[in-house]
């Protein structure tokens, strides 16, 4: 029991010991900013039967010549808000049907800055010293961790809250603020990532009836948060590789129709609740006369740009950085110097190595891709060692024997299976060696190792979390073999994606339906096509999974 001495010398009870203990737990940071005697004095001087939520007001009444920190009432207000969010009865829904504000969010207006620093350190130094001045603070329950988060509300946070509460369209907000709409979309995405806003789950999802999860795969492989347009904006190329899939003549992509495609892609991604990415390729995309305009168009629409291209001058890369740093820049090598230059042209190997240094100097993530053939299977691991420290990621794809690639050969099946084992062993010692070929998951399955995502993160992702579009608008499920699903100049991206043919490619090979690792595998449709197989019925001929009967 705590007592207070009145002016006439009488002693009466103020705050019970249980209430005093509760106050100490709720206002831990506030209590830590003053010494024990001072805190006990504060509690003892409070009115009888003090409710915990009244402490901030009581502290405000005791300010003045009390010697207490001037920021103490506001700090207590912040701690009470945290307590109410943490112990409130508001539940965060597992799923929502539209973008909205997390119902646990509180926006608190304070007259002192940096109080979150004290709170997040429980009042224990070091923390940023409070300063007088207006500050809005957000308090909310993180839907992922179910922990209370606090942070000063930025102008961006306040903007997205206002937009969502008042139903303001991002395009209208962008026009009003003189911003590209991608900047507004990005602000919304960051608020969703923090849990301040809630949005529906990604609609880029596998059909669980065709891709059942089990003890060997996880639900995360059925839903993609990103959708990629692999965009072959030109057939023009400064190389003539011996395995090129398509050197046909196609009409050139004009700027205005190209920008219209980017508008459609943004709308598609908004409607499916995913982030959009544009991977520019060709040919060599940097040879397109309007490449920078298209690159800027993607950036302005909040579509993350990436590049599959050839070595380029440093000045060209500087132009990209003035717009936006690419997610990655991928180049190709087909083996060690002699073999690579036989496939891709004299001097190419050295130019690629030099260009990787340029990318590293500009702090751009680099990727090197190799097309696996009978002629270079023995060079993959030596090349991986050569590239150690020169690139961020090294991967390979098996040859698709279409176009000029029909003149080359894939390795024998048994040789390929042995190679996979050797590659994965080497990858454990060489961190830049990536795992991409879906059939690597068979090796992991046989060894009892958790699977990785496969080719594009979700097994064979043809027409799932990406589509390929050529310069004349022709859309394919996968660029490595003829897999037409429509034309984006004739139908919207949504109509192309939802077409019957896209659904067939997305469903994969029926022979894989009962495979325990199907969500992360599905083989390679392009390789099956190379051997004249029905890609919808017959599995990858290199598959070595023993299927249960």
Short mmCIF file of C-alpha atoms in Angstrom, two decimals:
data_model
loop_
_atom_site.label_atom_id
_atom_site.label_comp_id
_atom_site.label_asym_id
_atom_site.label_seq_id
_atom_site.Cartn_x
_atom_site.Cartn_y
_atom_site.Cartn_z
CA UNK A 1 0.00 0.00 0.00
CA UNK A 2 1.26 3.50 -0.86
CA UNK A 3 0.27 6.52 1.26
CA UNK A 4 0.17 10.26 0.58
CA UNK A 5 0.43 12.85 3.40
CA UNK A 6 -2.24 15.54 3.05
CA UNK A 7 -1.82 19.23 3.95
CA UNK A 8 -3.34 18.69 7.41
CA UNK A 9 -0.88 15.90 8.16
CA UNK A 10 -3.18 13.00 7.56
CA UNK A 11 -2.07 9.96 5.55
CA UNK A 12 -4.39 8.38 3.00
CA UNK A 13 -3.93 5.60 0.46
CA UNK A 14 -3.09 6.58 -3.10
CA UNK A 15 -2.01 3.83 -5.46
CA UNK A 16 -2.15 0.19 -4.43
CA UNK A 17 1.02 -1.85 -4.60
CA UNK A 18 -0.47 -3.95 -7.43
CA UNK A 19 -1.34 -0.80 -9.38
CA UNK A 20 2.13 0.59 -8.70
CA UNK A 21 3.66 -2.60 -10.10
CA UNK A 22 1.44 -2.39 -13.18
CA UNK A 23 2.46 1.22 -13.76
CA UNK A 24 6.10 0.22 -13.61
CA UNK A 25 5.61 -2.42 -16.29
CA UNK A 26 3.61 -0.22 -18.63
CA UNK A 27 5.84 2.84 -18.25
CA UNK A 28 9.21 1.10 -18.20
CA UNK A 29 11.00 3.71 -20.37
CA UNK A 30 9.47 6.63 -18.46
CA UNK A 31 10.52 5.10 -15.17
CA UNK A 32 14.07 4.59 -16.47
CA UNK A 33 14.52 8.30 -17.25
CA UNK A 34 14.31 9.35 -13.59
CA UNK A 35 15.86 7.94 -10.43
CA UNK A 36 13.98 5.52 -8.20
CA UNK A 37 13.17 8.06 -5.46
CA UNK A 38 11.81 10.51 -7.97
CA UNK A 39 9.65 7.84 -9.62
CA UNK A 40 8.31 6.68 -6.25
CA UNK A 41 7.56 10.29 -5.41
CA UNK A 42 5.63 10.69 -8.64
CA UNK A 43 3.55 7.63 -7.89
CA UNK A 44 2.98 8.63 -4.27
CA UNK A 45 1.72 12.06 -5.26
CA UNK A 46 -0.80 10.72 -7.74
CA UNK A 47 -4.49 10.83 -6.99
CA UNK A 48 -6.12 7.97 -5.15
CA UNK A 49 -7.11 5.03 -7.32
CA UNK A 50 -5.00 6.18 -10.26
CA UNK A 51 -5.88 4.32 -13.43
CA UNK A 52 -2.82 3.53 -15.59
CA UNK A 53 -4.11 5.49 -18.57
CA UNK A 54 -4.27 8.66 -16.42
CA UNK A 55 -0.54 8.73 -15.61
CA UNK A 56 0.46 10.91 -18.62
CA UNK A 57 -2.07 13.57 -17.54
CA UNK A 58 -0.92 13.36 -13.94
CA UNK A 59 2.68 13.83 -15.06
CA UNK A 60 1.68 16.90 -17.06
CA UNK A 61 0.14 18.39 -13.90
CA UNK A 62 3.40 17.84 -11.98
CA UNK A 63 5.66 19.60 -14.46
CA UNK A 64 7.01 23.09 -13.92
CA UNK A 65 9.48 23.34 -11.06
CA UNK A 66 9.40 19.61 -10.33
CA UNK A 67 12.75 18.95 -12.00
CA UNK A 68 11.19 16.18 -14.08
CA UNK A 69 12.23 15.89 -17.74
CA UNK A 70 9.96 18.09 -19.84
CA UNK A 71 9.41 15.26 -22.33
CA UNK A 72 8.16 12.80 -19.67
CA UNK A 73 4.38 13.27 -20.20
CA UNK A 74 4.73 12.69 -23.94
CA UNK A 75 6.92 9.65 -23.40
CA UNK A 76 4.28 8.25 -21.06
CA UNK A 77 1.58 8.93 -23.67
CA UNK A 78 3.62 6.98 -26.19
CA UNK A 79 4.09 4.07 -23.78
CA UNK A 80 0.38 3.94 -23.01
CA UNK A 81 -0.39 3.82 -26.73
CA UNK A 82 2.04 0.93 -27.11
CA UNK A 83 0.37 -0.85 -24.20
CA UNK A 84 -3.11 -0.47 -25.70
CA UNK A 85 -1.97 -1.79 -29.08
CA UNK A 86 -0.15 -4.71 -27.50
CA UNK A 87 -3.03 -5.69 -25.25
CA UNK A 88 -5.95 -4.56 -27.38
CA UNK A 89 -8.70 -6.81 -28.66
CA UNK A 90 -8.36 -5.78 -32.30
CA UNK A 91 -7.43 -8.80 -34.40
CA UNK A 92 -5.51 -8.57 -37.64
CA UNK A 93 -7.36 -10.53 -40.34
CA UNK A 94 -5.47 -13.35 -42.01
CA UNK A 95 -6.67 -12.15 -45.40
CA UNK A 96 -8.23 -8.95 -46.71
CA UNK A 97 -10.12 -8.32 -49.93
CA UNK A 98 -8.80 -4.82 -50.60
CA UNK A 99 -5.98 -2.48 -49.65
CA UNK A 100 -6.62 -0.96 -46.24
CA UNK A 101 -5.08 0.42 -43.07
CA UNK A 102 -3.99 -2.08 -40.42
CA UNK A 103 -6.74 -1.63 -37.81
CA UNK A 104 -4.23 -1.64 -34.96
CA UNK A 105 -2.48 1.50 -36.25
CA UNK A 106 -2.43 4.50 -33.94
CA UNK A 107 -1.12 7.90 -35.00
CA UNK A 108 0.05 9.93 -32.03
CA UNK A 109 0.90 13.63 -32.21
CA UNK A 110 3.67 14.56 -29.76
CA UNK A 111 5.42 17.82 -28.89
CA UNK A 112 8.82 16.13 -28.51
CA UNK A 113 10.99 14.35 -31.07
CA UNK A 114 13.11 11.20 -30.71
CA UNK A 115 10.95 9.61 -28.03
CA UNK A 116 10.80 6.38 -30.05
CA UNK A 117 14.55 6.08 -29.53
CA UNK A 118 14.09 6.08 -25.76
CA UNK A 119 11.16 3.70 -25.96
CA UNK A 120 12.92 1.18 -28.18
CA UNK A 121 15.89 1.11 -25.82
CA UNK A 122 13.64 0.74 -22.74
CA UNK A 123 15.13 3.99 -21.52
CA UNK A 124 18.64 2.56 -21.38
CA UNK A 125 21.39 4.63 -23.09
CA UNK A 126 22.53 5.04 -25.73
CA UNK A 127 19.52 6.69 -27.33
CA UNK A 128 18.92 9.88 -29.28
CA UNK A 129 18.22 12.76 -26.93
CA UNK A 130 14.70 14.18 -27.08
CA UNK A 131 14.23 17.57 -28.73
CA UNK A 132 11.26 19.93 -28.52
CA UNK A 133 9.21 19.96 -31.70
CA UNK A 134 6.11 18.39 -33.20
CA UNK A 135 6.40 14.77 -34.25
CA UNK A 136 3.82 12.23 -35.36
CA UNK A 137 4.48 8.67 -34.24
CA UNK A 138 2.99 5.47 -35.64
CA UNK A 139 2.25 2.55 -33.34
CA UNK A 140 0.98 -0.73 -34.78
CA UNK A 141 1.00 -4.48 -34.44
CA UNK A 142 3.18 -6.10 -37.10
CA UNK A 143 0.99 -8.73 -38.83
CA UNK A 144 4.00 -10.96 -39.53
CA UNK A 145 5.59 -11.03 -36.07
CA UNK A 146 2.63 -9.86 -33.95
CA UNK A 147 5.04 -7.52 -32.19
CA UNK A 148 4.32 -3.85 -31.54
CA UNK A 149 6.26 -1.49 -33.79
CA UNK A 150 6.82 2.23 -33.25
CA UNK A 151 8.45 4.79 -35.51
CA UNK A 152 8.20 8.49 -36.31
CA UNK A 153 5.69 8.90 -39.13
CA UNK A 154 7.39 10.15 -42.29
CA UNK A 155 5.70 12.35 -44.86
CA UNK A 156 5.48 9.21 -46.99
CA UNK A 157 3.67 7.31 -44.23
CA UNK A 158 1.20 10.15 -43.76
CA UNK A 159 0.60 10.35 -47.51
CA UNK A 160 -0.24 6.68 -47.95
CA UNK A 161 -2.49 6.68 -44.90
CA UNK A 162 -4.37 9.70 -46.27
CA UNK A 163 -4.63 8.08 -49.71
CA UNK A 164 -6.04 4.82 -48.41
CA UNK A 165 -8.41 6.38 -45.88
CA UNK A 166 -9.77 8.88 -48.41
CA UNK A 167 -9.72 6.51 -51.37
CA UNK A 168 -7.32 8.63 -53.47
CA UNK A 169 -6.08 6.88 -56.61
CA UNK A 170 -2.26 6.60 -56.82
CA UNK A 171 -2.29 8.15 -60.29
CA UNK A 172 -4.20 11.19 -58.99
CA UNK A 173 -1.82 11.51 -56.03
CA UNK A 174 1.15 11.33 -58.39
CA UNK A 175 -0.24 14.09 -60.61
CA UNK A 176 -1.04 16.29 -57.60
CA UNK A 177 2.45 15.82 -56.20
CA UNK A 178 4.28 16.13 -59.51
CA UNK A 179 5.68 12.60 -59.07
CA UNK A 180 5.88 9.53 -61.29
CA UNK A 181 3.18 7.08 -60.29
CA UNK A 182 5.88 4.52 -59.51
CA UNK A 183 7.04 6.67 -56.61
CA UNK A 184 3.55 6.53 -55.11
CA UNK A 185 3.23 2.80 -55.77
CA UNK A 186 6.60 2.33 -54.08
CA UNK A 187 5.43 4.22 -51.01
CA UNK A 188 2.36 1.99 -50.78
CA UNK A 189 4.50 -1.13 -51.16
CA UNK A 190 6.84 -0.01 -48.39
CA UNK A 191 3.87 0.63 -46.09
CA UNK A 192 2.54 -2.86 -46.86
CA UNK A 193 5.97 -4.34 -46.18
CA UNK A 194 6.03 -2.66 -42.76
CA UNK A 195 2.51 -3.84 -41.99
CA UNK A 196 1.03 -0.35 -41.73
CA UNK A 197 -1.19 -1.19 -44.69
CA UNK A 198 -2.72 -4.57 -45.44
CA UNK A 199 -3.38 -5.80 -48.96
CA UNK A 200 -4.85 -8.97 -50.44
CA UNK A 201 -2.50 -11.87 -51.04
CA UNK A 202 -0.86 -12.31 -54.43
CA UNK A 203 -3.19 -13.58 -57.12
CA UNK A 204 -0.23 -15.07 -58.99
CA UNK A 205 -0.88 -18.44 -57.40
CA UNK A 206 -0.61 -22.06 -58.40
CA UNK A 207 -3.68 -24.24 -58.54
CA UNK A 208 -3.19 -26.38 -55.39
CA UNK A 209 -5.12 -29.19 -57.06
CA UNK A 210 -2.40 -29.48 -59.71
CA UNK A 211 0.52 -28.48 -57.46
CA UNK A 212 -0.15 -30.13 -54.10
CA UNK A 213 2.19 -29.22 -51.28
CA UNK A 214 3.51 -31.89 -48.98
CA UNK A 215 6.30 -32.72 -46.61
CA UNK A 216 8.88 -31.97 -49.31
CA UNK A 217 7.53 -28.62 -50.49
CA UNK A 218 6.03 -25.60 -48.85
CA UNK A 219 3.09 -23.26 -49.45
CA UNK A 220 5.54 -20.44 -50.29
CA UNK A 221 6.27 -22.10 -53.65
CA UNK A 222 2.65 -21.71 -54.75
CA UNK A 223 2.42 -17.92 -54.61
CA UNK A 224 4.72 -15.32 -56.18
CA UNK A 225 4.95 -11.73 -54.90
CA UNK A 226 6.62 -10.59 -58.15
CA UNK A 227 5.61 -10.81 -61.80
CA UNK A 228 8.25 -10.35 -64.52
CA UNK A 229 7.91 -9.30 -68.12
CA UNK A 230 10.92 -10.65 -70.02
CA UNK A 231 10.87 -8.13 -72.84
CA UNK A 232 12.78 -8.72 -76.06
CA UNK A 233 12.56 -5.16 -77.30
CA UNK A 234 14.81 -5.71 -80.32
CA UNK A 235 16.30 -8.46 -82.45
CA UNK A 236 19.37 -6.30 -83.11
CA UNK A 237 22.52 -7.81 -81.61
CA UNK A 238 26.24 -7.17 -81.80
CA UNK A 239 26.92 -10.92 -81.53
CA UNK A 240 25.97 -13.96 -83.62
CA UNK A 241 26.03 -16.83 -81.14
CA UNK A 242 25.97 -20.37 -82.47
CA UNK A 243 23.12 -21.38 -80.14
CA UNK A 244 20.88 -18.34 -80.69
CA UNK A 245 17.23 -19.30 -80.29
CA UNK A 246 15.78 -16.75 -82.70
CA UNK A 247 17.38 -14.50 -85.29
CA UNK A 248 14.19 -14.02 -87.28
CA UNK A 249 13.22 -10.61 -88.61
CA UNK A 250 10.58 -8.93 -86.50
CA UNK A 251 9.05 -5.49 -86.62
CA UNK A 252 10.81 -2.99 -84.37
CA UNK A 253 9.16 -1.92 -81.14
CA UNK A 254 8.10 1.73 -81.32
CA UNK A 255 8.25 3.97 -78.27
CA UNK A 256 4.57 4.83 -77.74
CA UNK A 257 3.28 1.25 -78.01
CA UNK A 258 6.16 0.23 -75.72
CA UNK A 259 5.10 2.73 -73.07
CA UNK A 260 1.53 1.50 -73.43
CA UNK A 261 2.73 -2.04 -72.65
CA UNK A 262 4.38 -0.70 -69.49
CA UNK A 263 1.09 0.94 -68.47
CA UNK A 264 -0.68 -2.36 -69.00
CA UNK A 265 1.94 -4.24 -67.02
CA UNK A 266 1.58 -1.86 -64.09
CA UNK A 267 -2.22 -2.24 -64.19
CA UNK A 268 -1.89 -6.03 -64.36
CA UNK A 269 0.45 -6.14 -61.35
CA UNK A 270 -1.83 -3.80 -59.39
CA UNK A 271 -4.82 -6.05 -60.10
CA UNK A 272 -2.91 -9.17 -59.02
CA UNK A 273 -1.35 -7.54 -55.92
CA UNK A 274 2.23 -8.20 -56.98
CA UNK A 275 5.30 -6.10 -57.68
CA UNK A 276 6.30 -5.78 -61.31
CA UNK A 277 9.70 -6.29 -62.90
CA UNK A 278 10.79 -5.69 -66.48
CA UNK A 279 13.80 -7.65 -67.69
CA UNK A 280 15.01 -5.91 -70.83
CA UNK A 281 16.64 -8.19 -73.38
CA UNK A 282 16.83 -8.85 -77.10
CA UNK A 283 19.05 -9.18 -79.07
CA UNK A 284 20.99 -6.61 -77.15
CA UNK A 285 18.41 -4.28 -75.56
CA UNK A 286 20.89 -1.41 -75.28
CA UNK A 287 20.95 -1.22 -79.08
CA UNK A 288 17.29 -0.22 -79.25
CA UNK A 289 17.07 3.48 -80.23
CA UNK A 290 14.57 4.20 -77.43
CA UNK A 291 16.08 1.92 -74.79
CA UNK A 292 16.66 4.66 -72.22
CA UNK A 293 13.13 6.00 -72.72
CA UNK A 294 11.68 2.53 -72.15
CA UNK A 295 13.98 1.96 -69.18
CA UNK A 296 12.89 5.28 -67.66
CA UNK A 297 9.28 4.40 -68.44
CA UNK A 298 9.56 1.21 -66.43
CA UNK A 299 11.19 3.05 -63.54
CA UNK A 300 8.56 5.81 -63.55
CA UNK A 301 5.84 3.19 -63.28
CA UNK A 302 7.45 1.47 -60.32
CA UNK A 303 8.47 -1.55 -62.38
CA UNK A 304 11.89 -2.77 -61.27
CA UNK A 305 14.23 -2.88 -64.31
CA UNK A 306 16.80 -5.59 -65.01
CA UNK A 307 18.94 -6.29 -68.09
CA UNK A 308 19.99 -9.36 -70.03
CA UNK A 309 22.54 -7.98 -72.47
CA UNK A 310 26.10 -7.76 -73.70
CA UNK A 311 29.14 -5.83 -72.43
CA UNK A 312 28.57 -2.08 -72.78
CA UNK A 313 30.68 1.06 -72.29
CA UNK A 314 30.86 2.52 -68.79
CA UNK A 315 29.25 5.71 -70.09
CA UNK A 316 26.16 3.68 -71.04
CA UNK A 317 25.92 2.24 -67.56
CA UNK A 318 26.18 5.71 -66.07
CA UNK A 319 23.10 6.68 -68.09
CA UNK A 320 21.20 3.84 -66.45
CA UNK A 321 22.25 4.90 -62.98
CA UNK A 322 20.97 8.41 -63.60
CA UNK A 323 17.53 6.83 -63.94
CA UNK A 324 17.63 3.84 -61.57
CA UNK A 325 20.07 1.12 -60.61
CA UNK A 326 19.04 -2.12 -62.35
CA UNK A 327 18.07 -5.08 -60.19
CA UNK A 328 20.83 -6.96 -62.01
CA UNK A 329 22.75 -6.99 -65.28
CA UNK A 330 23.19 -10.45 -66.78
CA UNK A 331 25.78 -11.36 -69.40
CA UNK A 332 26.69 -14.73 -70.85
CA UNK A 333 29.76 -16.93 -71.11
CA UNK A 334 29.77 -20.36 -72.71
CA UNK A 335 32.90 -21.79 -71.14
CA UNK A 336 36.57 -20.90 -70.91
CA UNK A 337 38.12 -18.43 -73.33
CA UNK A 338 38.65 -20.62 -76.41
CA UNK A 339 35.29 -22.38 -76.31
CA UNK A 340 33.35 -19.24 -75.41
CA UNK A 341 34.87 -17.23 -78.24
CA UNK A 342 34.12 -20.05 -80.66
CA UNK A 343 30.44 -19.79 -79.69
CA UNK A 344 30.06 -16.04 -79.10
CA UNK A 345 32.80 -14.49 -81.20
CA UNK A 346 36.50 -13.65 -80.94
CA UNK A 347 37.44 -11.51 -77.96
CA UNK A 348 34.06 -11.88 -76.24
CA UNK A 349 35.46 -13.68 -73.19
CA UNK A 350 37.86 -10.85 -72.36
CA UNK A 351 35.20 -8.19 -72.94
CA UNK A 352 32.83 -9.93 -70.53
CA UNK A 353 35.51 -10.24 -67.83
CA UNK A 354 36.36 -6.54 -68.19
CA UNK A 355 32.68 -5.61 -68.12
CA UNK A 356 32.14 -7.50 -64.88
CA UNK A 357 34.70 -5.15 -63.33
CA UNK A 358 32.70 -2.18 -64.64
CA UNK A 359 29.54 -3.53 -63.01
CA UNK A 360 31.40 -4.11 -59.75
CA UNK A 361 32.78 -0.54 -59.81
CA UNK A 362 29.22 0.78 -60.23
CA UNK A 363 27.92 -1.53 -57.49
CA UNK A 364 25.51 -3.24 -59.88
CA UNK A 365 24.62 -6.86 -59.18
CA UNK A 366 26.12 -8.97 -61.96
CA UNK A 367 25.02 -12.37 -63.22
CA UNK A 368 26.76 -14.70 -65.64
CA UNK A 369 24.68 -17.28 -67.50
CA UNK A 370 25.99 -20.34 -69.35
CA UNK A 371 24.04 -22.46 -71.81
CA UNK A 372 24.97 -26.07 -71.02
CA UNK A 373 25.86 -28.25 -74.03
CA UNK A 374 27.82 -31.39 -74.77
CA UNK A 375 30.72 -29.17 -75.78
CA UNK A 376 31.09 -27.21 -72.53
CA UNK A 377 29.87 -29.48 -69.72
CA UNK A 378 33.46 -30.12 -68.68
CA UNK A 379 34.20 -26.37 -68.53
CA UNK A 380 31.41 -25.27 -66.18
CA UNK A 381 33.22 -25.90 -62.90
CA UNK A 382 36.57 -24.46 -64.10
CA UNK A 383 34.69 -21.37 -65.33
CA UNK A 384 32.94 -21.06 -61.97
CA UNK A 385 36.35 -21.01 -60.27
CA UNK A 386 37.61 -18.42 -62.76
CA UNK A 387 34.63 -16.17 -62.00
CA UNK A 388 35.03 -16.37 -58.22
CA UNK A 389 35.15 -12.80 -56.96
CA UNK A 390 34.35 -11.37 -60.40
CA UNK A 391 30.57 -11.84 -60.47
CA UNK A 392 27.79 -12.00 -57.92
CA UNK A 393 26.00 -14.97 -59.43
CA UNK A 394 26.85 -17.73 -61.89
CA UNK A 395 24.17 -20.05 -63.30
CA UNK A 396 23.55 -22.37 -66.21
CA UNK A 397 20.58 -23.44 -68.31
CA UNK A 398 20.46 -26.52 -70.47
CA UNK A 399 20.52 -25.88 -74.21
CA UNK A 400 17.20 -25.63 -75.98
CA UNK A 401 17.77 -27.15 -79.40
CA UNK A 402 15.71 -24.64 -81.36
CA UNK A 403 16.79 -22.00 -83.83
CA UNK A 404 20.54 -22.13 -84.33
CA UNK A 405 20.73 -24.11 -81.11
CA UNK A 406 19.53 -27.12 -83.12
CA UNK A 407 23.08 -27.36 -84.51
CA UNK A 408 24.48 -28.13 -81.03
CA UNK A 409 23.93 -31.09 -78.74
CA UNK A 410 22.99 -31.64 -75.11
CA UNK A 411 25.15 -33.99 -73.00
CA UNK A 412 24.12 -37.58 -72.45
CA UNK A 413 21.60 -38.06 -69.65
CA UNK A 414 23.94 -40.08 -67.42
CA UNK A 415 26.72 -37.54 -67.88
CA UNK A 416 24.33 -34.72 -67.01
CA UNK A 417 23.15 -36.43 -63.80
CA UNK A 418 26.75 -36.95 -62.65
CA UNK A 419 27.48 -33.33 -63.52
CA UNK A 420 24.59 -32.10 -61.36
CA UNK A 421 26.04 -33.91 -58.34
CA UNK A 422 29.48 -32.39 -58.96
CA UNK A 423 28.06 -28.92 -59.53
CA UNK A 424 26.05 -28.92 -56.32
CA UNK A 425 29.03 -30.16 -54.32
CA UNK A 426 31.15 -27.34 -55.80
CA UNK A 427 28.40 -24.80 -55.06
CA UNK A 428 28.70 -25.55 -51.36
CA UNK A 429 32.28 -24.23 -51.50
CA UNK A 430 31.73 -21.44 -54.03
CA UNK A 431 29.03 -19.02 -52.84
CA UNK A 432 28.47 -17.26 -56.16
CA UNK A 433 27.42 -20.50 -57.90
CA UNK A 434 23.65 -20.40 -58.15
CA UNK A 435 21.06 -23.17 -58.20
CA UNK A 436 18.72 -22.81 -61.16
CA UNK A 437 18.08 -26.03 -63.07
CA UNK A 438 14.91 -27.58 -61.65
CA UNK A 439 16.34 -31.09 -61.66
CA UNK A 440 18.81 -30.09 -58.95
CA UNK A 441 15.86 -30.49 -56.59
CA UNK A 442 15.85 -34.21 -57.33
CA UNK A 443 19.38 -34.44 -55.94
CA UNK A 444 18.32 -32.45 -52.89
CA UNK A 445 15.26 -34.66 -52.44
CA UNK A 446 17.36 -37.80 -52.60
CA UNK A 447 19.76 -36.39 -50.00
CA UNK A 448 16.98 -35.21 -47.70
CA UNK A 449 17.86 -31.52 -48.22
CA UNK A 450 15.18 -28.82 -48.36
CA UNK A 451 14.34 -27.77 -51.94
CA UNK A 452 15.14 -24.42 -53.48
CA UNK A 453 12.73 -22.55 -55.75
CA UNK A 454 13.95 -23.89 -59.05
CA UNK A 455 14.34 -22.07 -62.37
CA UNK A 456 12.46 -18.85 -61.60
CA UNK A 457 11.64 -19.47 -57.95
CA UNK A 458 8.59 -21.68 -58.53
CA UNK A 459 9.77 -24.69 -60.48
CA UNK A 460 9.04 -24.38 -64.19
CA UNK A 461 7.53 -20.91 -64.17
CA UNK A 462 6.45 -20.76 -67.82
CA UNK A 463 3.46 -18.38 -67.96
CA UNK A 464 3.29 -18.39 -64.16
CA UNK A 465 5.28 -15.55 -62.61
CA UNK A 466 6.60 -14.30 -65.92
CA UNK A 467 5.84 -14.14 -69.61
CA UNK A 468 8.08 -13.31 -72.56
CA UNK A 469 7.10 -10.62 -75.05
CA UNK A 470 8.90 -10.07 -78.36
CA UNK A 471 9.37 -6.80 -80.22
CA UNK A 472 6.27 -7.36 -82.37
CA UNK A 473 4.09 -8.05 -79.31
CA UNK A 474 4.11 -11.83 -79.65
CA UNK A 475 3.92 -13.37 -76.18
CA UNK A 476 5.37 -16.72 -75.16
CA UNK A 477 5.25 -18.78 -71.99
CA UNK A 478 9.03 -19.27 -72.26
CA UNK A 479 11.54 -17.70 -74.64
CA UNK A 480 13.64 -20.85 -74.94
CA UNK A 481 11.16 -22.61 -77.22
CA UNK A 482 8.07 -21.69 -79.30
CA UNK A 483 5.29 -21.38 -76.72
CA UNK A 484 2.88 -18.71 -78.04
CA UNK A 485 0.14 -17.54 -75.72
CA UNK A 486 -1.08 -14.40 -77.51
CA UNK A 487 -0.05 -10.93 -78.61
CA UNK A 488 -0.01 -7.91 -76.29
CA UNK A 489 -0.75 -5.55 -79.18
CA UNK A 490 -4.00 -7.41 -79.81
CA UNK A 491 -5.04 -8.28 -76.26
CA UNK A 492 -4.26 -6.95 -72.79
CA UNK A 493 -1.55 -8.58 -70.69
CA UNK A 494 -4.31 -9.80 -68.38
CA UNK A 495 -6.13 -11.45 -71.30
CA UNK A 496 -2.91 -13.05 -72.52
CA UNK A 497 -2.05 -14.31 -69.04
CA UNK A 498 -5.55 -15.69 -68.48
CA UNK A 499 -5.74 -17.35 -71.91
CA UNK A 500 -6.30 -21.07 -72.29
CA UNK A 501 -2.84 -21.61 -73.78
CA UNK A 502 -1.12 -19.74 -70.95
CA UNK A 503 -3.04 -21.88 -68.48
CA UNK A 504 -1.88 -25.06 -70.24
CA UNK A 505 1.78 -24.05 -70.05
CA UNK A 506 1.31 -22.88 -66.46
CA UNK A 507 -0.15 -26.27 -65.54
CA UNK A 508 3.03 -27.95 -66.76
CA UNK A 509 3.51 -31.58 -67.67
CA UNK A 510 0.73 -33.94 -66.59
CA UNK A 511 3.26 -36.73 -66.09
CA UNK A 512 4.70 -34.70 -63.17
CA UNK A 513 1.39 -34.38 -61.30
CA UNK A 514 2.15 -37.01 -58.65
CA UNK A 515 5.79 -35.97 -58.15
CA UNK A 516 6.51 -35.05 -54.52
CA UNK A 517 8.60 -32.04 -55.59
CA UNK A 518 6.41 -30.77 -58.42
CA UNK A 519 5.94 -27.21 -57.03
CA UNK A 520 9.73 -26.68 -57.23
CA UNK A 521 10.48 -28.69 -60.35
CA UNK A 522 8.42 -29.66 -63.38
CA UNK A 523 11.57 -30.23 -65.39
CA UNK A 524 12.28 -28.02 -68.40
CA UNK A 525 9.59 -27.75 -71.06
CA UNK A 526 12.11 -26.33 -73.53
CA UNK A 527 14.33 -29.41 -73.23
CA UNK A 528 11.32 -31.71 -73.63
CA UNK A 529 10.37 -29.76 -76.75
CA UNK A 530 13.93 -30.16 -78.06
CA UNK A 531 13.43 -33.93 -78.13
CA UNK A 532 10.08 -33.71 -79.90
CA UNK A 533 8.05 -34.58 -76.81
CA UNK A 534 4.56 -33.35 -75.97
CA UNK A 535 5.44 -30.82 -73.26
CA UNK A 536 1.95 -31.03 -71.75
CA UNK A 537 2.05 -34.80 -71.35
CA UNK A 538 5.65 -36.07 -71.35
CA UNK A 539 8.21 -35.12 -68.73
CA UNK A 540 11.71 -33.77 -69.17
CA UNK A 541 13.75 -36.62 -70.68
CA UNK A 542 16.60 -35.88 -68.26
CA UNK A 543 14.39 -36.37 -65.20
CA UNK A 544 15.73 -39.08 -62.89
CA UNK A 545 13.09 -38.98 -60.17
CA UNK A 546 11.71 -42.40 -59.31
CA UNK A 547 7.95 -41.94 -59.41
CA UNK A 548 5.72 -43.93 -57.06
CA UNK A 549 3.09 -46.10 -58.69
#
